[in-house]
Coordinates of C-alpha atoms and ligand atoms in Angstrom, one line a residue:
X1 CA 60.7 27.1 -78.5
X2 CA 62.8 28.5 -81.7
X3 CA 64.5 26.2 -84.3
X4 CA 68.1 26.8 -84.8
X5 CA 69.8 25.5 -88.1
X6 CA 73.2 25.6 -89.7
X7 CA 73.2 28.4 -92.1
X8 CA 75.6 27.9 -95.3
X9 CA 75.9 31.6 -95.6
X10 CA 76.7 32.6 -92.4
X11 CA 78.6 29.7 -91.4
X12 CA 76.9 29.3 -88.0
X13 CA 73.6 28.1 -86.3
X14 CA 70.8 30.7 -86.7
X15 CA 67.4 31.0 -85.4
X16 CA 64.8 30.5 -87.7
X17 CA 62.2 33.3 -87.1
X18 CA 59.9 35.3 -89.5
X19 CA 61.6 38.3 -90.4
X20 CA 58.0 39.8 -91.4
X21 CA 56.8 38.6 -87.8
X22 CA 54.0 36.8 -89.5
X23 CA 55.0 33.7 -91.5
X24 CA 58.5 32.1 -92.5
X25 CA 59.1 32.6 -96.0
X26 CA 61.2 29.7 -97.8
X27 CA 62.0 28.7 -101.2
X28 CA 63.1 25.1 -102.2
X29 CA 64.7 24.3 -105.3
X30 CA 62.2 21.7 -107.1
X31 CA 62.7 18.9 -109.5
X32 CA 63.7 19.0 -113.2
X33 CA 61.0 17.1 -114.4
X34 CA 62.7 14.9 -116.9
X35 CA 62.5 11.5 -115.1
X36 CA 61.2 9.6 -112.1
X37 CA 62.7 11.0 -108.8
X38 CA 65.4 9.1 -107.3
X39 CA 65.8 8.3 -103.6
X40 CA 68.6 11.2 -103.2
X41 CA 66.0 13.5 -104.7
X42 CA 63.4 12.7 -102.5
X43 CA 66.0 12.7 -99.2
X44 CA 66.4 16.3 -100.1
X45 CA 62.3 17.2 -100.6
X46 CA 61.7 14.8 -97.0
X47 CA 64.4 16.9 -95.2
X48 CA 62.7 20.0 -96.4
X49 CA 59.4 18.6 -95.2
X50 CA 61.2 17.9 -91.7
X51 CA 61.9 21.6 -91.8
X52 CA 58.5 22.9 -92.4
X53 CA 56.7 20.1 -90.1
X54 CA 59.2 21.4 -87.6
X55 CA 58.4 24.8 -87.7
X56 CA 55.0 24.1 -87.5
X57 CA 55.0 22.0 -84.9
X58 CA 57.0 24.9 -82.9
X59 CA 54.0 27.2 -83.8
X60 CA 55.5 29.2 -86.8
X61 CA 53.1 29.8 -89.9
X62 CA 55.1 28.7 -92.9
X63 CA 54.8 30.0 -96.4
X64 CA 57.1 27.5 -98.8
X65 CA 57.4 27.9 -102.5
X66 CA 58.8 25.1 -105.0
X67 CA 59.6 25.6 -108.4
X68 CA 59.1 23.1 -111.1
X69 CA 62.1 23.4 -113.6
X70 CA 60.0 22.2 -116.7
X71 CA 62.3 23.6 -119.3
X72 CA 66.1 23.1 -119.6
X73 CA 68.6 21.3 -121.9
X74 CA 68.1 17.9 -120.6
X75 CA 64.2 18.3 -121.2
X76 CA 64.5 19.5 -124.6
X77 CA 66.8 16.8 -125.4
X78 CA 64.7 14.1 -124.1
X79 CA 61.3 15.6 -125.5
X80 CA 63.1 16.2 -129.1
X81 CA 64.1 12.4 -128.8
X82 CA 60.8 11.1 -127.8
X83 CA 59.3 13.5 -130.7
X84 CA 56.8 15.4 -128.4
X85 CA 56.5 18.9 -127.1
X86 CA 58.2 19.6 -124.1
X87 CA 54.8 20.0 -121.9
X88 CA 53.9 16.6 -123.0
X89 CA 57.1 15.3 -122.0
X90 CA 57.4 17.1 -118.6
X91 CA 53.6 16.6 -117.7
X92 CA 54.1 12.9 -117.1
X93 CA 57.0 13.3 -114.8
X94 CA 55.8 16.2 -113.0
X95 CA 52.4 14.0 -112.3
X96 CA 54.9 11.2 -111.3
X97 CA 56.8 13.6 -109.1
X98 CA 53.6 14.4 -107.1
X99 CA 52.6 11.1 -106.5
X100 CA 56.0 10.0 -105.2
X101 CA 55.7 12.9 -102.9
X102 CA 52.2 11.9 -101.8
X103 CA 53.5 8.3 -101.3
X104 CA 56.5 9.6 -99.0
X105 CA 53.8 12.1 -97.1
X106 CA 55.8 15.0 -98.2
X107 CA 53.6 18.0 -97.5
X108 CA 52.6 20.2 -100.6
X109 CA 54.4 23.6 -100.6
X110 CA 51.9 26.5 -100.3
X111 CA 52.9 27.5 -103.9
X112 CA 54.3 25.7 -106.9
X113 CA 55.8 27.6 -109.4
X114 CA 56.3 26.3 -113.0
X115 CA 59.3 27.7 -115.0
X116 CA 57.1 28.0 -118.3
X117 CA 54.5 29.9 -116.6
X118 CA 56.7 32.8 -115.2
X119 CA 58.8 33.6 -118.6
X120 CA 57.7 37.2 -118.4
X121 CA 59.1 37.8 -114.9
X122 CA 62.3 36.2 -116.0
X123 CA 62.5 38.4 -118.8
X124 CA 61.8 41.3 -116.7
X125 CA 64.5 40.3 -114.5
X126 CA 67.1 40.3 -117.3
X127 CA 65.9 43.5 -118.3
X128 CA 66.5 45.0 -114.7
X129 CA 70.2 43.1 -114.7
X130 CA 71.0 44.7 -118.3
X131 CA 69.7 48.0 -117.1
X132 CA 72.5 48.3 -114.3
X133 CA 75.0 46.7 -116.3
X134 CA 75.0 43.3 -114.5
X135 CA 73.9 41.5 -118.0
X136 CA 75.2 41.8 -121.6
X137 CA 73.9 40.2 -125.0
X138 CA 76.0 38.3 -127.1
X139 CA 76.2 38.3 -130.8
X140 CA 73.6 35.1 -131.1
X141 CA 70.9 36.9 -129.1
X142 CA 71.7 35.1 -125.7
X143 CA 72.1 36.9 -122.6
X144 CA 74.7 36.6 -120.0
X145 CA 75.4 37.6 -116.3
X146 CA 78.4 39.5 -115.9
X147 CA 80.4 37.9 -113.1
X148 CA 82.6 40.6 -112.6
X149 CA 80.0 43.2 -111.9
X150 CA 79.1 41.4 -108.5
X151 CA 82.4 41.3 -106.4
X152 CA 80.5 39.4 -103.7
X153 CA 80.2 36.5 -105.9
X154 CA 81.4 33.3 -103.8
X155 CA 80.3 34.5 -100.5
X156 CA 77.9 31.4 -100.1
X157 CA 80.0 28.4 -101.4
X158 CA 83.2 30.4 -99.9
X159 CA 84.9 30.0 -103.1
X160 CA 87.9 31.7 -104.1
X161 CA 87.5 32.9 -107.5
X162 CA 90.7 35.1 -107.9
X163 CA 91.6 33.5 -110.9
X164 CA 88.5 33.9 -112.6
X165 CA 88.7 35.0 -116.2
X166 CA 86.6 38.1 -117.2
X167 CA 84.2 37.4 -119.8
X168 CA 84.7 33.6 -120.0
X169 CA 81.2 32.0 -120.4
X170 CA 79.3 28.9 -120.0
X171 CA 76.1 28.6 -121.5
X172 CA 75.1 24.8 -120.7
X173 CA 72.9 24.0 -117.4
X174 CA 75.1 21.2 -116.7
X175 CA 78.3 22.6 -115.3
X176 CA 81.9 21.8 -114.7
X177 CA 82.0 22.0 -110.9
X178 CA 84.8 24.4 -110.3
X179 CA 84.6 27.0 -113.2
X180 CA 83.1 30.3 -112.2
X181 CA 82.1 31.9 -115.4
X182 CA 79.6 34.5 -116.8
X183 CA 76.7 32.3 -117.2
X184 CA 73.5 32.5 -119.3
X185 CA 70.5 34.2 -118.4
X186 CA 68.5 33.5 -121.6
X187 CA 69.5 31.5 -124.3
X188 CA 68.8 32.6 -128.0
X189 CA 66.5 29.9 -129.7
X190 CA 68.0 27.3 -131.8
X191 CA 66.1 25.9 -134.8
X192 CA 63.7 23.5 -133.6
X193 CA 63.8 24.1 -130.0
X194 CA 61.1 25.3 -127.8
X195 CA 61.0 29.3 -127.4
X196 CA 59.2 32.4 -126.4
X197 CA 59.0 35.6 -128.3
X198 CA 59.9 38.2 -125.7
X199 CA 61.3 41.6 -125.5
X200 CA 64.8 40.6 -125.1
X201 CA 64.3 38.6 -128.3
X202 CA 63.2 34.9 -129.0
X203 CA 64.6 32.2 -126.7
X204 CA 64.3 30.5 -123.4
X205 CA 65.4 31.2 -119.7
X206 CA 68.7 29.9 -118.2
X207 CA 68.3 27.6 -115.2
X208 CA 69.3 30.2 -112.4
X209 CA 67.3 33.0 -113.6
X210 CA 63.9 31.1 -113.0
X211 CA 64.5 30.7 -109.3
X212 CA 65.5 34.1 -108.7
X213 CA 62.3 35.6 -110.6
X214 CA 60.0 32.9 -109.2
X215 CA 61.2 33.0 -105.5
X216 CA 60.9 37.0 -105.4
X217 CA 57.7 37.0 -107.0
X218 CA 56.2 34.8 -104.3
X219 CA 58.3 35.9 -101.3
X220 CA 59.6 39.0 -102.0
X221 CA 62.9 40.7 -102.7
X222 CA 64.2 39.5 -99.3
X223 CA 62.9 36.4 -97.8
X224 CA 63.9 33.9 -94.9
X225 CA 65.3 30.8 -96.2
X226 CA 66.3 28.9 -99.4
X227 CA 66.9 25.1 -99.5
X228 CA 68.2 22.6 -101.7
X229 CA 70.9 19.5 -102.0
X230 CA 74.6 20.5 -101.6
X231 CA 75.1 20.1 -105.2
X232 CA 73.3 23.5 -105.7
X233 CA 75.1 25.4 -103.6
X234 CA 77.8 26.3 -106.4
X235 CA 77.0 27.4 -109.1
X236 CA 73.2 27.5 -108.9
X237 CA 72.6 29.4 -105.6
X238 CA 75.5 31.5 -105.8
X239 CA 73.9 32.8 -109.4
X240 CA 70.8 33.3 -107.9
X241 CA 72.2 35.4 -105.4
X242 CA 74.1 37.2 -107.9
X243 CA 71.1 37.9 -110.3
X244 CA 68.8 38.7 -107.4
X245 CA 71.0 41.3 -105.2
X246 CA 72.5 43.0 -108.3
X247 CA 69.0 44.2 -108.8
X248 CA 67.4 44.6 -105.4
X249 CA 70.6 45.5 -103.2
X250 CA 69.0 43.5 -100.5
X251 CA 70.1 40.1 -99.1
X252 CA 68.2 37.6 -101.1
X253 CA 67.8 34.7 -98.7
X254 CA 68.9 35.4 -95.1
X255 CA 69.5 31.5 -94.7
X256 CA 70.7 29.0 -96.8
X257 CA 70.3 25.2 -96.0
X258 CA 72.1 22.5 -98.0
X259 CA 71.1 18.8 -97.7
X260 CA 73.9 16.5 -97.6
X261 CA 74.2 14.2 -100.5
X262 CA 73.0 10.5 -100.0
X263 CA 75.2 7.4 -100.7
X264 CA 74.0 4.0 -101.6
X265 CA 76.0 1.1 -100.1
X266 CA 78.8 3.9 -99.5
X267 CA 79.1 4.8 -103.0
X268 CA 77.8 7.5 -105.2
X269 CA 74.3 6.6 -106.6
X270 CA 74.5 6.0 -110.0
X271 CA 73.0 4.1 -113.0
X272 CA 76.4 2.8 -114.5
X273 CA 77.2 1.5 -110.6
X274 CA 73.8 -0.6 -110.5
X275 CA 72.9 1.2 -107.3
X276 CA 70.5 3.5 -108.4
X277 CA 67.2 3.5 -107.1
X278 CA 63.8 5.5 -107.7
X279 CA 61.0 5.5 -105.1
X280 CA 59.1 3.1 -107.5
X281 CA 62.1 0.7 -107.5
X282 CA 61.8 0.4 -103.8
X283 CA 57.9 0.0 -103.6
X284 CA 58.1 -2.4 -106.2
X285 CA 60.9 -4.6 -104.2
X286 CA 57.8 -4.6 -101.5
X287 CA 59.3 -2.2 -99.1
X288 CA 56.8 0.4 -97.5
X289 CA 56.5 3.9 -98.4
X290 CA 56.6 4.5 -94.6
X291 CA 60.0 2.9 -94.3
X292 CA 61.4 4.5 -96.9
X293 CA 60.4 8.0 -95.5
X294 CA 61.6 7.1 -92.2
X295 CA 65.2 5.3 -93.2
X296 CA 65.5 8.9 -95.3
X297 CA 64.8 11.2 -92.8
X298 CA 66.3 9.6 -89.8
X299 CA 69.8 10.5 -90.4
X300 CA 70.0 14.4 -90.0
X301 CA 70.2 16.5 -93.3
X302 CA 74.0 17.5 -92.5
X303 CA 75.1 14.0 -92.0
X304 CA 75.8 11.7 -94.9
X305 CA 73.3 9.2 -95.2
X306 CA 74.5 5.9 -96.3
X307 CA 71.2 4.0 -97.7
X308 CA 71.3 0.3 -97.4
X309 CA 68.5 -2.3 -97.5
X310 CA 69.5 -3.2 -93.8
X311 CA 68.8 0.6 -92.9
X312 CA 65.2 -0.1 -94.9
X313 CA 64.6 -3.1 -92.8
X314 CA 65.5 -1.2 -89.6
X315 CA 63.1 1.4 -90.4
X316 CA 60.4 -1.1 -91.3
X317 CA 60.9 -2.6 -87.6
X318 CA 60.8 0.7 -86.0
X319 CA 57.4 1.5 -87.6
X320 CA 56.3 -1.7 -86.5
X321 CA 57.2 -1.1 -83.0
X322 CA 55.6 2.4 -83.1
X323 CA 52.2 1.0 -84.8
X324 CA 52.1 -1.7 -82.2
X325 CA 52.5 0.4 -79.1
X326 CA 49.9 2.7 -80.5
X327 CA 47.5 0.1 -81.2
X328 CA 48.0 -1.3 -77.5
X329 CA 47.3 2.2 -76.4
X330 CA 44.0 3.0 -78.2
X331 CA 42.5 -0.7 -78.1
X332 CA 43.7 -1.8 -74.5
X333 CA 41.7 -1.0 -71.4
X334 CA 43.2 1.0 -68.7
X335 CA 42.0 1.9 -65.1
X336 CA 41.5 5.3 -64.4
X337 CA 44.3 7.6 -62.9
X338 CA 48.1 8.5 -63.6
X339 CA 51.3 6.9 -62.8
X340 CA 53.8 9.8 -61.7
X341 CA 56.7 8.0 -63.1
X342 CA 54.9 7.4 -66.4
X343 CA 54.0 11.0 -66.5
X344 CA 57.3 12.4 -65.6
X345 CA 58.7 10.0 -68.5
X346 CA 56.3 11.3 -71.0
X347 CA 57.3 14.8 -70.3
X348 CA 61.2 14.1 -70.4
X349 CA 60.5 12.2 -74.1
X350 CA 58.7 15.1 -75.4
X351 CA 61.3 17.8 -74.1
X352 CA 64.0 16.0 -75.5
X353 CA 62.4 15.2 -78.7
X354 CA 61.5 19.0 -79.4
X355 CA 65.3 20.0 -78.4
X356 CA 66.8 17.7 -80.7
X357 CA 64.8 19.0 -83.4
X358 CA 65.5 22.5 -82.6
X359 CA 69.1 21.6 -82.5
X360 CA 69.7 21.8 -86.3
X361 CA 67.0 19.4 -86.9
X362 CA 68.6 16.5 -85.3
X363 CA 65.9 13.4 -86.6
X364 CA 68.5 10.8 -85.1
X365 CA 68.6 12.3 -81.8
X366 CA 64.9 13.2 -81.8
X367 CA 63.8 9.6 -82.5
X368 CA 65.7 8.2 -79.6
X369 CA 63.7 9.5 -76.6
X370 CA 60.4 8.5 -78.3
X371 CA 61.6 4.8 -78.7
X372 CA 63.0 4.8 -74.9
X373 CA 59.7 5.9 -73.7
X374 CA 58.0 3.0 -75.7
X375 CA 60.0 0.5 -74.0
X376 CA 59.4 2.1 -70.4
X377 CA 55.5 2.3 -71.2
X378 CA 55.1 -1.4 -72.8
X379 CA 57.0 -2.8 -69.6
X380 CA 54.3 -0.8 -67.5
X381 CA 51.5 -2.1 -69.5
X382 CA 52.5 -5.6 -69.2
X383 CA 52.5 -5.2 -65.7
X384 CA 49.3 -3.4 -65.3
X385 CA 51.0 -0.1 -64.1
X386 CA 49.9 2.1 -67.0
X387 CA 46.8 4.0 -66.4
X388 CA 44.3 5.9 -68.5
X389 CA 45.8 9.3 -68.1
X390 CA 49.2 7.7 -69.0
X391 CA 47.6 6.5 -72.1
X392 CA 46.7 10.1 -73.0
X393 CA 50.1 11.4 -72.1
X394 CA 51.5 8.7 -74.4
X395 CA 49.3 9.3 -77.3
X396 CA 50.2 13.3 -77.3
X397 CA 53.7 12.4 -77.2
X398 CA 53.1 10.1 -80.2
X399 CA 51.1 12.8 -82.1
X400 CA 53.8 15.5 -81.7
X401 CA 56.3 12.7 -83.3
X402 CA 54.3 12.3 -85.9
X403 CA 53.7 15.5 -86.9
X404 CA 57.0 15.5 -87.9
X405 CA 58.1 11.9 -88.7
X406 CA 54.3 11.0 -89.9
X407 CA 54.6 7.1 -90.3
X408 CA 52.2 5.9 -87.5
X409 CA 49.1 5.6 -89.2
X410 CA 49.5 2.7 -91.7
X411 CA 48.9 4.7 -95.3
X412 CA 51.2 2.1 -97.0
X413 CA 48.6 0.3 -98.9
X414 CA 47.9 3.1 -101.8
X415 CA 51.6 3.9 -102.6
X416 CA 52.4 0.2 -103.0
X417 CA 48.9 -0.1 -105.2
X418 CA 50.0 2.9 -107.0
X419 CA 53.6 1.5 -107.9
X420 CA 52.0 -1.6 -108.7
X421 CA 49.8 0.3 -111.5
X422 CA 52.8 1.8 -112.8
X423 CA 54.9 -1.5 -113.2
X424 CA 52.0 -2.7 -115.1
X425 CA 51.9 0.5 -117.2
X426 CA 55.4 0.6 -117.8
X427 CA 55.8 -3.0 -118.6
X428 CA 57.8 -3.7 -115.5
X429 CA 55.9 -6.4 -113.9
X430 CA 59.1 -8.5 -113.9
X431 CA 60.7 -6.1 -111.1
X432 CA 57.8 -6.6 -108.9
X433 CA 58.9 -8.8 -105.8
X434 CA 57.0 -12.3 -105.4
X435 CA 56.4 -11.6 -102.0
X436 CA 54.5 -8.5 -103.0
X437 CA 52.5 -10.1 -105.2
X438 CA 51.3 -12.4 -102.9
X439 CA 50.4 -10.1 -100.4
X440 CA 48.4 -7.8 -102.7
X441 CA 46.4 -10.9 -103.5
X442 CA 44.9 -10.9 -99.9
X443 CA 42.3 -8.1 -98.8
X444 CA 42.1 -7.4 -95.4
X445 CA 39.0 -8.8 -95.2
X446 CA 40.4 -12.2 -96.4
X447 CA 42.6 -12.0 -93.6
X448 CA 40.6 -11.3 -90.9
X449 CA 38.2 -14.2 -92.2
X450 CA 41.3 -16.5 -91.9
X451 CA 42.5 -15.3 -88.5
X452 CA 38.8 -15.6 -87.2
X453 CA 38.9 -19.2 -88.8
X454 CA 42.3 -19.9 -87.1
X455 CA 40.6 -18.7 -83.6
X456 CA 37.7 -21.1 -84.0
X457 CA 40.1 -23.8 -85.0
X458 CA 42.1 -23.1 -81.9
X459 CA 38.9 -23.5 -79.7
X460 CA 38.0 -26.4 -80.9
X461 CA 41.6 -27.8 -80.5
X462 CA 42.1 -28.4 -84.1
X463 CA 45.6 -27.5 -83.9
X464 CA 46.6 -28.6 -87.2
X465 CA 44.2 -26.4 -89.1
X466 CA 45.4 -23.3 -87.0
X467 CA 48.9 -23.8 -87.5
X468 CA 48.3 -24.3 -91.3
X469 CA 46.6 -21.1 -91.4
X470 CA 49.2 -19.1 -89.6
X471 CA 51.8 -20.9 -92.0
X472 CA 49.7 -20.1 -95.1
X473 CA 49.5 -16.2 -93.9
X474 CA 53.2 -16.0 -92.9
X475 CA 54.3 -17.1 -96.5
X476 CA 52.2 -13.9 -97.7
X477 CA 54.0 -11.8 -95.5
X478 CA 51.0 -11.5 -92.6
X479 CA 52.0 -12.3 -89.3
X480 CA 49.8 -13.1 -86.6
X481 CA 50.4 -12.3 -82.9
X482 CA 48.6 -13.6 -80.1
X483 CA 48.3 -11.7 -76.8
X484 CA 46.3 -10.9 -73.9
X485 CA 44.3 -8.2 -75.6
X486 CA 43.2 -10.5 -78.7
X487 CA 44.6 -11.7 -81.9
X488 CA 46.2 -9.0 -84.2
X489 CA 47.8 -9.4 -87.7
X490 CA 49.8 -7.2 -89.6
X491 CA 51.6 -7.1 -93.0
X492 CA 55.3 -7.6 -92.6
Ligands
LIG501 P1 67.1 17.9 -109.7 O1 65.9 17.3 -110.2 O2 68.3 17.0 -110.3 O3 67.2 19.0 -109.9 O4 67.4 17.6 -108.1 C1 66.3 18.0 -107.3 C2 66.8 18.0 -106.0 O5 67.6 16.8 -105.2 C3 68.1 18.9 -105.8 O6 67.8 19.5 -104.6 C4 69.1 18.1 -105.7 O7 70.2 19.0 -105.0 C5 68.5 16.9 -104.9 N1 69.7 15.9 -105.2 C6 69.8 15.2 -106.3 N2 70.6 14.1 -106.2 C7 70.9 14.1 -104.7 C8 71.5 13.0 -103.8 N3 72.1 11.9 -104.5 N4 71.4 13.2 -102.6 C9 70.5 14.3 -102.0 N5 70.0 15.1 -102.5 C10 69.9 15.0 -104.1
LIG502 ZN1 67.0 26.8 -107.8

């Protein structure tokens, strides 16, 4: 099965196949490590994770490169304000970023590339651009890209740049949205700023040149796919194309994937609106990392995701259903044999799941047949009609679902523990939800012991004690479920 994905460049759905016949080479713009990542950032990284996992699930080998922007205007400004070298400033946020990716179970790209470790490659690219007349140096020693030298500029974002003023320049990394200008490739050193002494002068790279240089370094002059949030389409990606293709005269990336921005409660997320959330903020409110992952990926990447707390609760409940079903399958006793109706249902769900992913990574449509199957199989189990062969078929479907969604195995304790550690270090204890603290106070062993005590109490017909234990646990977010296969408990 071959995945098809909307390509911003071609304006149509294109098939994703490795052009070298070996591995699918993809580049995704990474974070600027000047602060903790917010859920909008992670929505984009999660959707790229969905892409790479879906490629692997359908048998395609992936070579995925992601940059870390560890030098830019904001970083320099913040590090200066904090009175520390930029490396020291960014190290903390880079570490936090990778911890957050782990919490959300975002797979690591095959190659991580830090801007500050590839300065020489960027300098060489500027030199090549100068050699073909696409770059010029200004009096202060900075280098700019000459937009007029690249007539295809605007082909990705389909912007009409006819009113563009030749020679007008912009030298900041934060752009006015609609102004196409000659942009900085290399910024001459300003007193007190971090800089590198190089063949094109003392200074530091512009933001765009880093992605061109590092993408070509690891993936070659022409590769399969480039991804990022929709805000990067213009000017960042347009600039990457101009810088790269001016030198190589080859298509830089064949396919461009842009993830639509997330809204929170129907509005643009912003600190001043009070609707701005980092991953850590949500973990401290007591939400599970798996629920945050599911909520952020369940709306397909080209649709606007409106993030709400109701949505997080829906995701939490969906994960409960998945985990409970998985537990029933693995712990139950099933007679040998196969039920043809269930075998057919499993096959159908699997086919629909894959077809939805293959159709522009439609995660919402991919989820639906899995939950339908769970409903059918649960009913069959209740009636004793699910047999051992059916259990195996169901587990295979769940495994294929989890190869992309990755929420069934409960690994939620570690992200929460890390978030609590962070709260302590950052002096944010006041932001920890009281239920979360209560829940954390109880180890699995302590809960097992209380559940066992309750079972004994019930056997001895001491219902008052049994109810008391149930209520005590409920207050701490532990739910007990009595079923015919025994007693189960879970953290809410
Ligand atoms: P940054 O660290 O700001 O360079 O952003 C890292 C990634 O997150 C980029 O691909 C951005 O396009 C993406 N991004 C930033 N804000 C949002 C948002 N609200 N929704 C989705 N993606 C976002
Ligand atoms: Zn980039």
